[in-house]
mmCIF file of C-alpha atoms in Angstrom:
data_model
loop_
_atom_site.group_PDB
_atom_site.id
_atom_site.type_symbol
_atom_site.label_atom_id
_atom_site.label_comp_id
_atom_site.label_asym_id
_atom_site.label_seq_id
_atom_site.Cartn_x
_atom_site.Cartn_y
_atom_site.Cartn_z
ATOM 1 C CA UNK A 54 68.930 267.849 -31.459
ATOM 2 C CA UNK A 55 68.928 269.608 -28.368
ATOM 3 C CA UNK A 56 66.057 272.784 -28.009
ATOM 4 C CA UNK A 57 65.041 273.300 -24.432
ATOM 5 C CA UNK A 58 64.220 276.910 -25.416
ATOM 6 C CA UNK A 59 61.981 275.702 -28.147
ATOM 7 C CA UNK A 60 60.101 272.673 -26.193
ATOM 8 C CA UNK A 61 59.477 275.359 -23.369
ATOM 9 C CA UNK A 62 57.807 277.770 -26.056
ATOM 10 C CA UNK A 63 56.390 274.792 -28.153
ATOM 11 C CA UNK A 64 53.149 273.047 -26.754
ATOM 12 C CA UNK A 65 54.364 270.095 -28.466
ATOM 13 C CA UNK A 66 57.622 269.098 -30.281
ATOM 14 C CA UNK A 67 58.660 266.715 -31.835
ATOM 15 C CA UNK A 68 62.448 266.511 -33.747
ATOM 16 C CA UNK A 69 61.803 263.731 -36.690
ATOM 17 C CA UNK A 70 65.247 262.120 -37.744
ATOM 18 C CA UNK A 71 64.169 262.451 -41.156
ATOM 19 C CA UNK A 72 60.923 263.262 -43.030
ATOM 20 C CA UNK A 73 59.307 262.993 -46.567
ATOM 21 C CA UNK A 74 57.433 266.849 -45.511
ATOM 22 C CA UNK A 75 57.365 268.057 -41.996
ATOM 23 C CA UNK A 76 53.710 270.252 -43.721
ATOM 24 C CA UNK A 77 52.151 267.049 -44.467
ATOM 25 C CA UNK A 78 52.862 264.804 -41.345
ATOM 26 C CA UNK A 79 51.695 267.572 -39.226
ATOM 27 C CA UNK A 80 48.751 268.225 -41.652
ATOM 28 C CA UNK A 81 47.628 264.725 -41.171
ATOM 29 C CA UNK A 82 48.017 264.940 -37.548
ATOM 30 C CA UNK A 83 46.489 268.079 -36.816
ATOM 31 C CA UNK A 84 43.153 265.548 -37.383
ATOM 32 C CA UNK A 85 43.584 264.872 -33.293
ATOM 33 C CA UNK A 86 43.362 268.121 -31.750
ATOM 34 C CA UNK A 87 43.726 265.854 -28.245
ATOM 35 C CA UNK A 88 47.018 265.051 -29.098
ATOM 36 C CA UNK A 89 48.118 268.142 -31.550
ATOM 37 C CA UNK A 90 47.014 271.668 -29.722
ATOM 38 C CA UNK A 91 47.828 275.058 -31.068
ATOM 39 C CA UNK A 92 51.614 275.415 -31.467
ATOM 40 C CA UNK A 93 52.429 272.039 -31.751
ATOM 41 C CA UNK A 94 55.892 271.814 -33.729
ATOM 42 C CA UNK A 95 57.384 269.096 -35.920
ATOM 43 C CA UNK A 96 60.795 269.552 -37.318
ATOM 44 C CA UNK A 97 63.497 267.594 -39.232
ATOM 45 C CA UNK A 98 67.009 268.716 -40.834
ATOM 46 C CA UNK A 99 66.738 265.970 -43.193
ATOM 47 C CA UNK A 100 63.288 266.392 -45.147
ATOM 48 C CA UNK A 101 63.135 265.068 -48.676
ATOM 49 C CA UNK A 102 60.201 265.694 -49.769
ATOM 50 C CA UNK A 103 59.672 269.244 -49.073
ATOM 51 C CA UNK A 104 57.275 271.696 -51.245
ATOM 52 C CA UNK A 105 57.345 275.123 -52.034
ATOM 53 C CA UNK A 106 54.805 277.595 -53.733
ATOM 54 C CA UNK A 107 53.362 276.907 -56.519
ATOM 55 C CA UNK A 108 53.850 272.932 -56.468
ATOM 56 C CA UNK A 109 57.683 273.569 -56.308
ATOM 57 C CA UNK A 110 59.996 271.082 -55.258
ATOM 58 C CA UNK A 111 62.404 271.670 -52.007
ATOM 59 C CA UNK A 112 65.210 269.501 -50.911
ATOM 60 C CA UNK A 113 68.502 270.018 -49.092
ATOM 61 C CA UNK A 114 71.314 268.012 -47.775
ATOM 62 C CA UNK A 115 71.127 265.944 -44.932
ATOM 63 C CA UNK A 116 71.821 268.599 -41.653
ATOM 64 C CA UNK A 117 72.337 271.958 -44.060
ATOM 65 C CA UNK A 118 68.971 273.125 -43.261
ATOM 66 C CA UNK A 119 65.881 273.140 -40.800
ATOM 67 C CA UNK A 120 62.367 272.532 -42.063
ATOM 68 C CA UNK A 121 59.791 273.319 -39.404
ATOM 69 C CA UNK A 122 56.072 273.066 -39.297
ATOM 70 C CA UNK A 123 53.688 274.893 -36.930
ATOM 71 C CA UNK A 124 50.076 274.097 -36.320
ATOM 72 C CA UNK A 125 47.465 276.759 -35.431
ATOM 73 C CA UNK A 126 44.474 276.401 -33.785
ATOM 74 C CA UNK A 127 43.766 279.701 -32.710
ATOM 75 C CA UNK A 128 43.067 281.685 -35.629
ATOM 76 C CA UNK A 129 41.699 284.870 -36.674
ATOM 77 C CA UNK A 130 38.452 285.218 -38.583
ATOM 78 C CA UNK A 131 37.250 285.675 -42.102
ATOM 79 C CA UNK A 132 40.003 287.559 -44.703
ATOM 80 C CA UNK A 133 42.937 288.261 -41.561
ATOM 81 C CA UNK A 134 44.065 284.899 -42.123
ATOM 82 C CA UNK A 135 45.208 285.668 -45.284
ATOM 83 C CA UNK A 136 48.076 287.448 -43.362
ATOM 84 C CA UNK A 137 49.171 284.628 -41.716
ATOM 85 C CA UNK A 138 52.514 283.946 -44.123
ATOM 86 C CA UNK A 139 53.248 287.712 -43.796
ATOM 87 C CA UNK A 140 52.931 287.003 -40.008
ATOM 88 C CA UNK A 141 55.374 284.221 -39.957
ATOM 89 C CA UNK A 142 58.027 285.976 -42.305
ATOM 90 C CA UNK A 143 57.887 288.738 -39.982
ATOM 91 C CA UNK A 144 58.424 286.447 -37.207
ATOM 92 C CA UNK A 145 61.043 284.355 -39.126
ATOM 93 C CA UNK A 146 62.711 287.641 -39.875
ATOM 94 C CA UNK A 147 62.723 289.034 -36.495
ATOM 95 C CA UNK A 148 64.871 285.620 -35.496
ATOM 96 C CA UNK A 149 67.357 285.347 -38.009
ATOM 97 C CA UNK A 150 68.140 289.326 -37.496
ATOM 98 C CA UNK A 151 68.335 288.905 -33.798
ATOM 99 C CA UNK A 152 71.341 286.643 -35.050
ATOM 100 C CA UNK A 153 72.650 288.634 -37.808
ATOM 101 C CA UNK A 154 72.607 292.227 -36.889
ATOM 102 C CA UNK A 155 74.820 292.878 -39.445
ATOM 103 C CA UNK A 156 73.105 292.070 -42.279
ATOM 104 C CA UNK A 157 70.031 293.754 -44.019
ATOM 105 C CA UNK A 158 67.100 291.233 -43.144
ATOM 106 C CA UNK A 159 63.905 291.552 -44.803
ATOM 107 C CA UNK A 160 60.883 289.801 -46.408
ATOM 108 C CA UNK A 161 59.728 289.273 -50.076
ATOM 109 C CA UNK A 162 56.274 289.398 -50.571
ATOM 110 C CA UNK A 163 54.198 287.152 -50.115
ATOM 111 C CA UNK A 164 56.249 284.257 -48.071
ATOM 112 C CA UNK A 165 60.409 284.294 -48.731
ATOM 113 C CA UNK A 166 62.763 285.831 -45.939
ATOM 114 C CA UNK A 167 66.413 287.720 -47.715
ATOM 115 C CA UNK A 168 69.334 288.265 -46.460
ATOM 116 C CA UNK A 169 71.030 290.622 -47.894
ATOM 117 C CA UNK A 170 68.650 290.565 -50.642
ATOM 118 C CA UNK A 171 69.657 286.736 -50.607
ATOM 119 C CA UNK A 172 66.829 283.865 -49.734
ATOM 120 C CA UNK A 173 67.545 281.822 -46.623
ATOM 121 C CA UNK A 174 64.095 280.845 -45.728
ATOM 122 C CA UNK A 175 60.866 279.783 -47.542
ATOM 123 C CA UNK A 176 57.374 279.784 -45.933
ATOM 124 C CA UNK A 177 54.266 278.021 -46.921
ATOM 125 C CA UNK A 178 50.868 278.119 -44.837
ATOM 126 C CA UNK A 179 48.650 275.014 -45.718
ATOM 127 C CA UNK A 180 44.905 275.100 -44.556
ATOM 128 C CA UNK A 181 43.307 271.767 -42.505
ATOM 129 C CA UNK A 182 40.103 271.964 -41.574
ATOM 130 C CA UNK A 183 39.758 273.830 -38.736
ATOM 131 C CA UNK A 184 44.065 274.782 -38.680
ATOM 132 C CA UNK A 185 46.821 276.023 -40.543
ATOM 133 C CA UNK A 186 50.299 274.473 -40.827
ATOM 134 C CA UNK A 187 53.119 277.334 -40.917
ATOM 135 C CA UNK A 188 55.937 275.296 -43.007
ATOM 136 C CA UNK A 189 59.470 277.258 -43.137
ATOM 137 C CA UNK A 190 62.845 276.308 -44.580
ATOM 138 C CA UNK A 191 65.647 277.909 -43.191
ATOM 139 C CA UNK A 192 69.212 277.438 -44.797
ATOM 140 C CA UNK A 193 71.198 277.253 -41.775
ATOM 141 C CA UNK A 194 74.409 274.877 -42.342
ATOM 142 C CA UNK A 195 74.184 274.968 -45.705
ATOM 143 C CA UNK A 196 77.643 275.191 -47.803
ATOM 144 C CA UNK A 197 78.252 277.723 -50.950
ATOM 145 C CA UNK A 198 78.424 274.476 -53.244
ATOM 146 C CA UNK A 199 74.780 273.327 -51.698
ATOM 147 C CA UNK A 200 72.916 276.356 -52.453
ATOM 148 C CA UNK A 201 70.178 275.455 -55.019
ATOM 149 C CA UNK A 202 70.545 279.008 -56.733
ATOM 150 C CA UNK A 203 72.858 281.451 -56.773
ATOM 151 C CA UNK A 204 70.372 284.239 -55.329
ATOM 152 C CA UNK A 205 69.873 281.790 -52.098
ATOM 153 C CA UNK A 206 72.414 281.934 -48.612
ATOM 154 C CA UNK A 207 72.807 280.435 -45.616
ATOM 155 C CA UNK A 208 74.066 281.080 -41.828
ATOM 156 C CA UNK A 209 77.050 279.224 -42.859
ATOM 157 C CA UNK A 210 78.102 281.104 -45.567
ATOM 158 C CA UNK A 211 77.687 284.481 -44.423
ATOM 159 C CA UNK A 212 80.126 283.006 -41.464
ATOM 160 C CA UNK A 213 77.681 282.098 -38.501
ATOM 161 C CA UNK A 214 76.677 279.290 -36.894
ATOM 162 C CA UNK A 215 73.252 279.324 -36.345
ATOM 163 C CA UNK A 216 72.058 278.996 -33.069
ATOM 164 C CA UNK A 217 68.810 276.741 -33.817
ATOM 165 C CA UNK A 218 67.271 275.950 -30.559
ATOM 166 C CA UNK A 219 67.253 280.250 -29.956
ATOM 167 C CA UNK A 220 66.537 280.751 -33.648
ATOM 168 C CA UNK A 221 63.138 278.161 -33.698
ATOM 169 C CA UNK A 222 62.188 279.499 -29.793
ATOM 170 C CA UNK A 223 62.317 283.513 -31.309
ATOM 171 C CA UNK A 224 60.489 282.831 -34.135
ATOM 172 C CA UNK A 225 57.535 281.040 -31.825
ATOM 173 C CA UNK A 226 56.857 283.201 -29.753
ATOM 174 C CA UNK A 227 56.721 285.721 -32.438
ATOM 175 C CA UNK A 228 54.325 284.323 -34.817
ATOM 176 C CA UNK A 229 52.181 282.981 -31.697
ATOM 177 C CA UNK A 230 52.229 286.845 -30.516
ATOM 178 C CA UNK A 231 51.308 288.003 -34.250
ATOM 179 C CA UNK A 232 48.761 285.916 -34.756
ATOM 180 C CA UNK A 233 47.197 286.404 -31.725
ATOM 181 C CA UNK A 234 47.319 290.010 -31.472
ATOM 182 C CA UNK A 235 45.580 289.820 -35.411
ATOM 183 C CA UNK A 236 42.949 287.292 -34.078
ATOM 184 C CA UNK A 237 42.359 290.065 -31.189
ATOM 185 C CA UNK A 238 41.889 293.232 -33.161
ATOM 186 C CA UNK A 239 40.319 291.379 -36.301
ATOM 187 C CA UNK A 240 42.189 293.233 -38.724
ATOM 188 C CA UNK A 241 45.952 293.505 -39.578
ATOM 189 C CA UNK A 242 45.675 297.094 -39.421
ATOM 190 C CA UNK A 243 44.858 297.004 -35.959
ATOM 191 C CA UNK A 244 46.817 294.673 -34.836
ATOM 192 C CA UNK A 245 49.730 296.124 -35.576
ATOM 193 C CA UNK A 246 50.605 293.546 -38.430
ATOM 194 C CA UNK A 247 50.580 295.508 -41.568
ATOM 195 C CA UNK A 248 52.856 298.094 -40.399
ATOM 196 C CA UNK A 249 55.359 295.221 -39.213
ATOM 197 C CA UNK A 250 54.753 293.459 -42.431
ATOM 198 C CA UNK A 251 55.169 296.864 -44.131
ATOM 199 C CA UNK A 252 58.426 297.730 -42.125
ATOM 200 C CA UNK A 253 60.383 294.469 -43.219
ATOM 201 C CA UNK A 254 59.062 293.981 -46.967
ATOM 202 C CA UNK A 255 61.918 294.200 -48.977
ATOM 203 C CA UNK A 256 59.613 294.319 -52.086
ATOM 204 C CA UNK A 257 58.005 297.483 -51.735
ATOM 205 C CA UNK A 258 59.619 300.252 -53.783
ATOM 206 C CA UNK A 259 61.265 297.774 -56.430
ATOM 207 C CA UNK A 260 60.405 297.613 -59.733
ATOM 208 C CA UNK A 261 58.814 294.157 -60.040
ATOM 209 C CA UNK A 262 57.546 291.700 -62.551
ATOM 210 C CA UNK A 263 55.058 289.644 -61.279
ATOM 211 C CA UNK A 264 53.712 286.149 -62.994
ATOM 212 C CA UNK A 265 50.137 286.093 -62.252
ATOM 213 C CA UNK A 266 47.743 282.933 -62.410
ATOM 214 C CA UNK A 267 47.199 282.321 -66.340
ATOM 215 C CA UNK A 268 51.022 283.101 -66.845
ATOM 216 C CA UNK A 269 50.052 286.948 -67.603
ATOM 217 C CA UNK A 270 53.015 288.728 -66.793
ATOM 218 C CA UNK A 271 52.600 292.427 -64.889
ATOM 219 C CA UNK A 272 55.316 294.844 -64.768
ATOM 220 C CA UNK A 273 55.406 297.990 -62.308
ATOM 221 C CA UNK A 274 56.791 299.059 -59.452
ATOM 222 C CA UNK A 275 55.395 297.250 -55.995
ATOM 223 C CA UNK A 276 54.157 300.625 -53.718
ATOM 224 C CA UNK A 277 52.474 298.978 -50.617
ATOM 225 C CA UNK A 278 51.151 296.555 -48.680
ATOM 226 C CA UNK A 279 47.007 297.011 -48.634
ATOM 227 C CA UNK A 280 44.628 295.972 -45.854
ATOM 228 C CA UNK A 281 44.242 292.915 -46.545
ATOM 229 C CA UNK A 282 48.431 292.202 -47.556
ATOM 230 C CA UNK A 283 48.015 292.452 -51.022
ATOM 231 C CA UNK A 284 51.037 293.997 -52.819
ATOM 232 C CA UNK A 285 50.379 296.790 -54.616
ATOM 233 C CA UNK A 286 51.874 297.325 -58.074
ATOM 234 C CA UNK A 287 51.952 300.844 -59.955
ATOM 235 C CA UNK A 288 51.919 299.349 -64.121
ATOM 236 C CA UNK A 289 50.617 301.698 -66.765
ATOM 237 C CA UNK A 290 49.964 304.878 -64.487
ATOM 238 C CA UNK A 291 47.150 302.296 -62.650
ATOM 239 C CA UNK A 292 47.364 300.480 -58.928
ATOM 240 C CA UNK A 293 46.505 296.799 -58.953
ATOM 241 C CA UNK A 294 46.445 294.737 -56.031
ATOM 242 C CA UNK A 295 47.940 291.354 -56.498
ATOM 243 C CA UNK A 296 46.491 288.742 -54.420
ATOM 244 C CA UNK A 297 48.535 285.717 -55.659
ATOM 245 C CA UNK A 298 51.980 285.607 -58.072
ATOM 246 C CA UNK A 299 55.315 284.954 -58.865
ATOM 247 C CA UNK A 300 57.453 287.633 -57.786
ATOM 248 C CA UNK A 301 60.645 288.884 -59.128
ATOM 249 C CA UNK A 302 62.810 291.649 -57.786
ATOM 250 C CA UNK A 303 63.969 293.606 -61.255
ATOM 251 C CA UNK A 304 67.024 295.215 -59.231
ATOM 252 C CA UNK A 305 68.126 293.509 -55.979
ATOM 253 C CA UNK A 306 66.538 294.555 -52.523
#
């Protein structure tokens, strides 16, 4: 796989002909910061042993997708991390839009990125020590007959080729920019973050139901993004923040 754009944004890459999970062999690395700085990239289209929120499995066909894990060193403090995934679907969805102008490209809280109201991409942030791994899936080549579920899509099937090495290069240098500008100001709000994250969330105004830890089950509409990226959600005349939770889109974004 050829990504000269990538390696000259990337302060390390490294293309892996295969992997069990791109988060967990960088994870482990990530223990040599000598060898592993900030924005050090492994990626694979062939990972088979991928994971998603909440302990879910991922897996794809050999070449129809791109997994890609980032490390970061340079982090902001205290609660901003937090906003982290939102940073990286905002960067994630800056990238794939740059490629399909098209199409409606947005975000669903807290860490999937819609086409079309359609998932393409998956994120997951994993905490090391003194780092956080940025995992993404991105459906690029994927087929119609591959998709795992009929609300997912792929470059291929809306009718583009994706253009990886631009795709993976974008997305750097937007989630390095994000995160740094957060780590700067201290606060999302500040930054600049929550109104980007606000902007792209495909989630506010819907009428939601949300699964929250316990399997309690909240219904309402989602209203915001707070200062700290909780979603907000409008259930019984009330507004609750929701820190963690399944979401589900009651009527399509």
């Amino acid at each position: 796989m050829d990504l000269p754009l990538t390696a000259a944004v990337a302060s390390h890459l490294e293309v892996l002909t295969h992997a069990g999970s791109t988060n967990e062999i960088l994870s482990e690395r990530a223990r040599e910061p000598s060898t592993m700085p900030h924005l050090s990239v492994l990626l694979t289209d062939d990972q088979t042993a991928g994971r998603g929120r909440l302990g879910r499995s991922w897996t794809a066909a050999p070449g129809a997708s791109l997994a890609v894990s980032v490390l970061l060193r340079r982090l902001p403090s205290g609660d901003a991390r937090g906003w982290i995934p939102l940073a990286a679907g905002v960067a994630m969805a800056d990238a794939i839009a740059e490629q399909l102008p098209d199409h409606e490209v947005a975000v669903k809280w807290p860490n999937d990125v819609l086409v079309d109201g359609r998932k393409i991409c998956g994120i997951l942030a994993q905490a090391t020590q003194d780092a956080v791994v940025v995992g993404t899936g991105v459906n690029t080549a994927m087929t119609e007959s591959q998709l795992p579920v009929p609300t997912a899509t792929s470059f291929a099937v809306l009718g583009v080729e994706a253009d990886a090495d631009r795709l993976l290069a974008t997305y750097l240098r937007g989630l390095d920019q994000l995160v740094a500008d957060l780590a700067a100001a201290g606060d999302a709000v500040s930054s600049g973050l929550h109104a980007a994250a606000s902007r792209r969330c495909a989630t506010i105004g819907l009428d939601v139901r949300v699964t929250l830890p316990g399997d309690s089950v909240l219904v309402g509409t989602a209203t915001a993004l707070d200062a700290e990226g909780r979603l907000l959600v409008r259930a019984g005349g009330a507004e609750r923040p929701i820190s963690a939770g399944d979401v589900v889109h009651v009527r399509p974004a």
